[in-house]
Amino acid sequence: MNEKRGYITGILGGLIGGFIASVPWILMYVYGNMILSLLAIIIAIGVLKGYQICKGKIDNKLPVIIIVISLLCVTVSTLLIIPLLLLGKEGLEVSLQNLQTLYAYDQFMAAIMKDFAVSVIFTVLGISGVVANVKKQISEGAEGNITATIKEEKKEQKKEEMEEKSEDQEEDTKTEEHNEDSEKEEHDEEKKDNSSKETNKPKKTKKKKED
């Protein structure tokens, strides 16, 4: 039986790939003090690759999955991972308690939320090209990794259909053979009956002559 693709394994792979691809985004924010939309494309590609490696199901829901996972990666990175790294950069203890203290400052809260809004905008712009390309490949059946996966799934479905047809044909053949055997047996029985009747007829005639 061929391995079936599912959403759960694909989403887990997409999350892992997305967070790995978020590392350049995080490092650029913490140590470069800037946000690059180009790095958002890398996040989307990481999500897609992780989804494919973990054999996620490829269909029309894939673009939505890429968008949701990419935004989730950016949200966790911007609101959780980056502030923790900023604490470490300033020589403070990296802990949830210090993170709560940091968010208690209105100035930091306003700055991080502003950066988060910008990050979301850049992420949407960055992944739009990847999502558009995925949609195009799915709808047109263009050559590529995604299309190859779709073709592979269709191939598996056709193979299963052929196997089912082959089984049906075998059953039909067996049924026909059984019917032929039954007809042959009936024919042989009729033949025997006729021959026995013919054998009995002369005897009766002979008896009449002897009388």
Coordinates of C-alpha atoms in Angstrom, one line a residue:
M1 CA 0.0 0.0 0.0
N2 CA 1.5 3.4 -1.0
E3 CA 2.0 6.0 1.7
K4 CA -0.9 8.4 2.0
R5 CA -0.3 12.1 2.4
G6 CA -1.9 14.0 5.3
Y7 CA -2.3 17.6 6.5
I8 CA -1.0 17.0 10.1
T9 CA 2.5 15.7 9.1
G10 CA 2.8 18.4 6.5
I11 CA 1.8 21.2 8.9
L12 CA 4.4 20.0 11.5
G13 CA 7.0 19.9 8.8
G14 CA 5.9 23.4 7.7
L15 CA 6.3 24.8 11.2
I16 CA 9.8 23.3 11.6
G17 CA 10.8 24.6 8.2
G18 CA 9.3 28.0 8.9
F19 CA 11.1 28.5 12.2
I20 CA 14.4 27.4 10.7
A21 CA 13.9 29.8 7.9
S22 CA 13.0 32.6 10.4
V23 CA 16.5 32.5 11.9
P24 CA 17.9 35.1 9.4
W25 CA 14.9 37.3 10.0
I26 CA 15.4 37.2 13.8
L27 CA 19.2 37.8 13.6
M28 CA 18.7 40.7 11.2
Y29 CA 16.2 42.2 13.6
V30 CA 18.2 41.7 16.8
Y31 CA 21.7 42.5 15.5
G32 CA 21.0 44.5 12.4
N33 CA 18.1 46.6 13.7
M34 CA 16.2 46.2 10.5
I35 CA 13.4 44.2 8.9
L36 CA 13.9 42.9 5.4
S37 CA 10.9 41.8 3.3
L38 CA 13.3 39.6 1.3
L39 CA 13.7 37.4 4.4
A40 CA 10.0 36.9 4.5
I41 CA 10.2 35.0 1.2
I42 CA 12.7 32.7 2.8
I43 CA 10.2 32.0 5.6
A44 CA 7.5 31.1 3.1
I45 CA 9.9 28.9 1.1
G46 CA 11.0 27.2 4.4
V47 CA 7.4 26.5 5.2
L48 CA 6.7 25.0 1.8
K49 CA 9.9 22.8 1.8
G50 CA 9.1 21.6 5.3
Y51 CA 5.6 20.7 4.2
Q52 CA 6.8 18.8 1.2
I53 CA 9.6 17.0 3.0
C54 CA 7.0 15.7 5.6
K55 CA 4.8 14.6 2.7
G56 CA 1.9 17.0 3.3
K57 CA -1.1 16.7 1.1
I58 CA -0.9 18.9 -2.0
D59 CA -4.1 20.6 -3.0
N60 CA -5.9 23.9 -3.1
K61 CA -5.6 24.4 0.6
L62 CA -1.8 24.6 0.5
P63 CA -1.6 28.4 -0.2
V64 CA -3.7 29.0 2.9
I65 CA -1.6 26.7 5.0
I66 CA 1.6 28.5 3.8
I67 CA 0.1 31.9 4.7
V68 CA -1.1 30.8 8.2
I69 CA 2.1 29.0 9.2
S70 CA 4.3 31.9 7.9
L71 CA 2.3 34.5 9.9
L72 CA 2.5 32.2 12.9
C73 CA 6.3 31.9 12.6
V74 CA 6.6 35.7 12.3
T75 CA 4.3 36.3 15.3
V76 CA 6.1 34.0 17.6
S77 CA 9.5 35.2 16.4
T78 CA 8.6 38.9 16.8
L79 CA 6.6 38.8 20.0
L80 CA 8.5 36.1 21.9
I81 CA 11.9 35.0 20.5
I82 CA 13.2 38.5 19.6
P83 CA 12.4 40.1 22.9
L84 CA 14.1 37.2 24.7
L85 CA 17.2 37.6 22.6
L86 CA 17.1 41.4 23.2
L87 CA 17.2 40.7 26.9
G88 CA 20.3 38.5 26.4
K89 CA 21.9 41.1 24.2
E90 CA 21.5 43.7 27.0
G91 CA 23.1 41.2 29.5
L92 CA 19.9 40.5 31.3
E93 CA 18.7 37.0 32.3
V94 CA 16.6 35.4 29.6
S95 CA 13.4 34.5 31.4
L96 CA 9.6 34.8 31.1
Q97 CA 9.6 37.0 34.2
N98 CA 12.0 39.5 32.6
L99 CA 9.9 39.3 29.4
Q100 CA 6.8 40.3 31.4
T101 CA 8.7 43.2 32.9
L102 CA 9.9 44.2 29.5
Y103 CA 6.3 44.2 28.1
A104 CA 5.2 46.3 31.1
Y105 CA 7.1 49.3 29.7
D106 CA 4.7 51.3 27.4
Q107 CA 7.5 52.5 25.2
F108 CA 8.8 49.0 24.5
M109 CA 5.2 47.7 24.0
A110 CA 4.4 50.4 21.5
A111 CA 7.7 49.8 19.6
I112 CA 7.4 46.1 19.4
M113 CA 3.8 46.2 18.3
K114 CA 4.7 48.7 15.6
D115 CA 7.5 46.4 14.4
F116 CA 5.1 43.5 14.5
A117 CA 2.6 45.3 12.3
V118 CA 5.5 46.1 9.8
S119 CA 6.6 42.5 10.0
V120 CA 3.2 41.2 9.2
I121 CA 2.9 43.6 6.2
F122 CA 6.4 42.5 4.9
T123 CA 5.5 38.9 5.5
V124 CA 2.3 39.2 3.4
L125 CA 4.2 41.0 0.7
G126 CA 7.1 38.5 0.8
I127 CA 5.0 35.3 0.7
S128 CA 2.5 36.6 -1.9
G129 CA 4.9 35.7 -4.7
V130 CA 5.5 32.2 -3.3
V131 CA 1.7 31.6 -2.8
A132 CA 0.9 32.9 -6.3
N133 CA 3.4 30.6 -7.8
V134 CA 2.0 27.6 -5.8
K135 CA -1.6 28.4 -6.9
K136 CA -0.5 28.7 -10.5
Q137 CA 1.4 25.4 -10.4
I138 CA -1.6 23.6 -8.8
S139 CA -4.2 25.0 -11.2
E140 CA -2.1 24.7 -14.4
G141 CA -0.3 21.5 -13.5
A142 CA 3.1 23.0 -14.4
E143 CA 6.3 21.1 -14.1
G144 CA 8.0 21.3 -10.7
N145 CA 8.2 19.7 -7.3
I146 CA 4.6 20.4 -6.4
T147 CA 3.3 19.3 -9.8
A148 CA 5.4 16.1 -9.6
T149 CA 3.8 15.4 -6.2
I150 CA 0.3 15.9 -7.7
K151 CA 1.2 13.7 -10.6
E152 CA 2.5 11.1 -8.2
E153 CA -0.7 11.1 -6.3
K154 CA -2.8 10.8 -9.5
K155 CA -0.5 8.0 -10.6
E156 CA -1.2 6.2 -7.3
Q157 CA -4.9 6.7 -7.7
K158 CA -4.9 5.3 -11.3
K159 CA -2.8 2.3 -10.1
E160 CA -5.4 1.6 -7.4
E161 CA -8.2 2.0 -9.9
M162 CA -6.4 -0.4 -12.3
E163 CA -5.9 -2.9 -9.5
E164 CA -9.6 -2.7 -8.6
K165 CA -10.6 -3.2 -12.2
S166 CA -8.3 -6.1 -12.5
E167 CA -9.8 -7.7 -9.4
D168 CA -13.3 -7.1 -10.9
Q169 CA -12.3 -8.7 -14.2
E170 CA -10.9 -11.7 -12.4
E171 CA -14.1 -12.1 -10.4
D172 CA -16.1 -11.8 -13.7
T173 CA -13.9 -14.4 -15.3
K174 CA -14.3 -16.8 -12.4
T175 CA -18.1 -16.2 -12.5
E176 CA -18.2 -16.9 -16.2
E177 CA -16.1 -20.1 -15.8
H178 CA -18.4 -21.2 -13.0
N179 CA -21.5 -20.6 -15.2
E180 CA -19.9 -22.5 -18.1
D181 CA -19.0 -25.4 -15.8
S182 CA -22.6 -25.4 -14.5
E183 CA -24.0 -25.4 -18.0
K184 CA -21.7 -28.2 -19.0
E185 CA -22.7 -30.3 -16.0
E186 CA -26.4 -29.7 -16.8
H187 CA -25.8 -30.6 -20.4
D188 CA -24.0 -33.8 -19.4
E189 CA -26.8 -34.7 -17.0
E190 CA -29.4 -34.2 -19.8
K191 CA -27.3 -36.4 -22.1
K192 CA -27.2 -39.1 -19.5
D193 CA -30.9 -38.9 -18.9
N194 CA -31.5 -39.2 -22.7
S195 CA -29.2 -42.1 -23.1
S196 CA -30.8 -43.9 -20.1
K197 CA -34.2 -43.4 -21.7
E198 CA -33.1 -44.7 -25.0
T199 CA -31.6 -47.8 -23.3
N200 CA -34.8 -48.5 -21.4
K201 CA -37.0 -48.2 -24.6
P202 CA -35.8 -51.3 -26.4
K203 CA -36.2 -53.4 -23.3
K204 CA -39.9 -52.5 -23.1
T205 CA -40.3 -53.3 -26.8
K206 CA -38.6 -56.7 -26.4
K207 CA -40.8 -57.6 -23.5
K208 CA -43.9 -56.9 -25.5
K209 CA -42.7 -59.1 -28.3
E210 CA -42.0 -62.0 -25.9
D211 CA -45.6 -61.7 -24.6

